[in-house]
XYZ file of C-alpha atoms in Angstrom:
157
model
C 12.808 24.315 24.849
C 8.561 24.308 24.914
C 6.920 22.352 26.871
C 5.931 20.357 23.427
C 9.384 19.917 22.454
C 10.080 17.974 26.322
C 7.433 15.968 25.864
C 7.852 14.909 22.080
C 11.480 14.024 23.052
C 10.482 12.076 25.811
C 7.927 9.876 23.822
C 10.706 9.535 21.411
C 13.165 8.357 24.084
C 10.602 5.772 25.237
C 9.971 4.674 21.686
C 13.987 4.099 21.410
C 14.212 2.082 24.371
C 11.545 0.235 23.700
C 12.949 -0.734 20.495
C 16.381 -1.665 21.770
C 14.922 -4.154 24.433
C 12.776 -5.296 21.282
C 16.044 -5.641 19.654
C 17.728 -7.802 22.105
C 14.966 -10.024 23.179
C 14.967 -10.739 19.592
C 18.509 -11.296 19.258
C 18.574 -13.756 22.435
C 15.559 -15.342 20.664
C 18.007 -15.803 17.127
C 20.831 -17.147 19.564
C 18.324 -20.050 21.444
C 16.843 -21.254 18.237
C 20.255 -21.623 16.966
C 21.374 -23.380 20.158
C 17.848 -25.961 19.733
C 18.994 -26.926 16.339
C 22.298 -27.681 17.114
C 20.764 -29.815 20.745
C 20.766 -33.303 18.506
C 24.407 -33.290 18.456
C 25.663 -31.610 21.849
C 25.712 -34.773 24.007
C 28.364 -36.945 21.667
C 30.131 -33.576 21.081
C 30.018 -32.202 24.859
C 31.551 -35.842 26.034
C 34.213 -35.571 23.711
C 35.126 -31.943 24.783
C 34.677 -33.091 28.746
C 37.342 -35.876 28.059
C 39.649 -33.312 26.514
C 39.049 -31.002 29.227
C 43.034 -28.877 29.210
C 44.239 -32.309 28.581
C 44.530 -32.291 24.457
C 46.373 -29.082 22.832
C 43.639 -27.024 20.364
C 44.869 -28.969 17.512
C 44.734 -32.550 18.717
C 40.846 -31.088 19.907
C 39.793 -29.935 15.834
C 41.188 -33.171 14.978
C 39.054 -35.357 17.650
C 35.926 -32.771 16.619
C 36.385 -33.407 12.956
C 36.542 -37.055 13.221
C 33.579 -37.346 15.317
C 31.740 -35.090 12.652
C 32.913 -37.879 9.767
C 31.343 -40.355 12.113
C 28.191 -38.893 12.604
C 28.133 -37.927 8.518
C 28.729 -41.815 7.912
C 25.917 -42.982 10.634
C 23.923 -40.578 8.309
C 24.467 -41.707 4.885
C 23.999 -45.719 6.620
C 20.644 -44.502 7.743
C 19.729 -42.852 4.813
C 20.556 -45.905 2.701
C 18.618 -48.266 4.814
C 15.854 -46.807 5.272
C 15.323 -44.804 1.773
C 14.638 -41.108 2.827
C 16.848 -38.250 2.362
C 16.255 -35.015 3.373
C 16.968 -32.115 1.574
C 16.153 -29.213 3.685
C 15.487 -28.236 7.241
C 13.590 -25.177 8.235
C 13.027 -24.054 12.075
C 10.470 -20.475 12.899
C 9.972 -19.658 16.632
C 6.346 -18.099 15.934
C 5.423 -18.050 20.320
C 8.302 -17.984 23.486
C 7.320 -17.117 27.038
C 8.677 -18.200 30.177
C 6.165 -21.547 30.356
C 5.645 -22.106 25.981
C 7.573 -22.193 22.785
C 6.034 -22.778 20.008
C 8.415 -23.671 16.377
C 7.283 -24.271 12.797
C 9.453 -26.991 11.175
C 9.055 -27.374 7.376
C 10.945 -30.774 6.376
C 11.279 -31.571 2.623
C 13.352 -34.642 1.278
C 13.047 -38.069 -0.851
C 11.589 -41.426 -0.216
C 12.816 -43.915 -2.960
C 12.357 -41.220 -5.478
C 8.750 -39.516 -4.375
C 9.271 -36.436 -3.068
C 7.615 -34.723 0.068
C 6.998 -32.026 2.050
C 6.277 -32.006 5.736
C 4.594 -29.222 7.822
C 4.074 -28.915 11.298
C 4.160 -26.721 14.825
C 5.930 -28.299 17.676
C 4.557 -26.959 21.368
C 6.935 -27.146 23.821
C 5.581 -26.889 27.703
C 7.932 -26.227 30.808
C 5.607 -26.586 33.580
C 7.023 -26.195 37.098
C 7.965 -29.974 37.172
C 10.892 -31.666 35.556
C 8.872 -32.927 32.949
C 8.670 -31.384 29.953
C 5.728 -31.732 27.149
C 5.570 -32.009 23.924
C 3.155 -31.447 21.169
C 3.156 -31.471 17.626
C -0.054 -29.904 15.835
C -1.219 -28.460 12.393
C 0.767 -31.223 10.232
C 0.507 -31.124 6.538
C 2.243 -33.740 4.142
C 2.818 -32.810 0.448
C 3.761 -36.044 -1.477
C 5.083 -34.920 -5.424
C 2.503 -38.019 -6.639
C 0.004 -38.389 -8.659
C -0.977 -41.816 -7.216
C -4.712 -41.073 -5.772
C -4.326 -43.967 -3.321
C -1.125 -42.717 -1.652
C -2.333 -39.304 -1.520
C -6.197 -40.412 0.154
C -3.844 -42.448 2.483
C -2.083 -39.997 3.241
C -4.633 -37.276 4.323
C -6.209 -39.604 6.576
């Protein structure tokens, strides 16, 4: 081979391995955003599997699981008839993750007694060297489907 051919196949290994590590730091980025959205439930759930640690067969554990998930669908519709709001869709994007910062764009949208809305905004999460961890949400945007000026004016404020 030339001494052009090495070297073009060398930049184009390079380029290949830098894509695969792009490829699994973005797959291990899929896998913890999956893992966030599915953090309001774990602590219920993960007691319930702790209890049945090898004690329950697989069978008596789906049943246990699928009861608790009737419960928790039944705490929802009680909240969602008390207070009025429904929500209709969910949205998560990681747009920022380093070792110290993520940084997630939620998009709610749902019902409130029959007005409709849309809700916008970046939550910052900080993991400082401490315990502690901080959180901030910025950029927030409500869309109400009104056209009452005062709510809207309200609103905005």
């Amino acid at each position: 081979m030339l001494k052009g051919d090495m070297e073009r196949v060398r930049r184009l290994e390079s380029q290949s391995q830098a894509l695969q590590a792009e490829i699994a730091a973005l797959r291990g980025l899929h896998k913890k955003t999956e893992c966030s959205m599915a953090m309001q439930f774990k602590g219920r759930m993960q007691d319930a599997l702790l209890s049945l640690s090898g004690k329950l067969a697989a069978e008596e554990t789906v049943w246990k699981m699928k009861a608790e998930v009737e419960e928790m669908e039944e705490d929802l519709k009680q909240q969602t008839q008390m207070n009025g709001i429904s929500l209709t869709s969910c949205t998560v994007k990681t747009l920022h993750k380093d070792d110290r910062q993520v940084v997630q764009q939620y998009c709610l949208a749902g019902s409130c007694l029959d007005l409709g809305f849309q809700v916008d905004f970046q939550l910052s999460e900080l993991f400082p060297a401490q315990v502690t961890i901080s959180k901030t949400i910025t950029k927030m945007d409500i869309v109400l489907d009104t056209d009452d000026m005062e709510i809207s004016s309200f609103m905005s404020r």
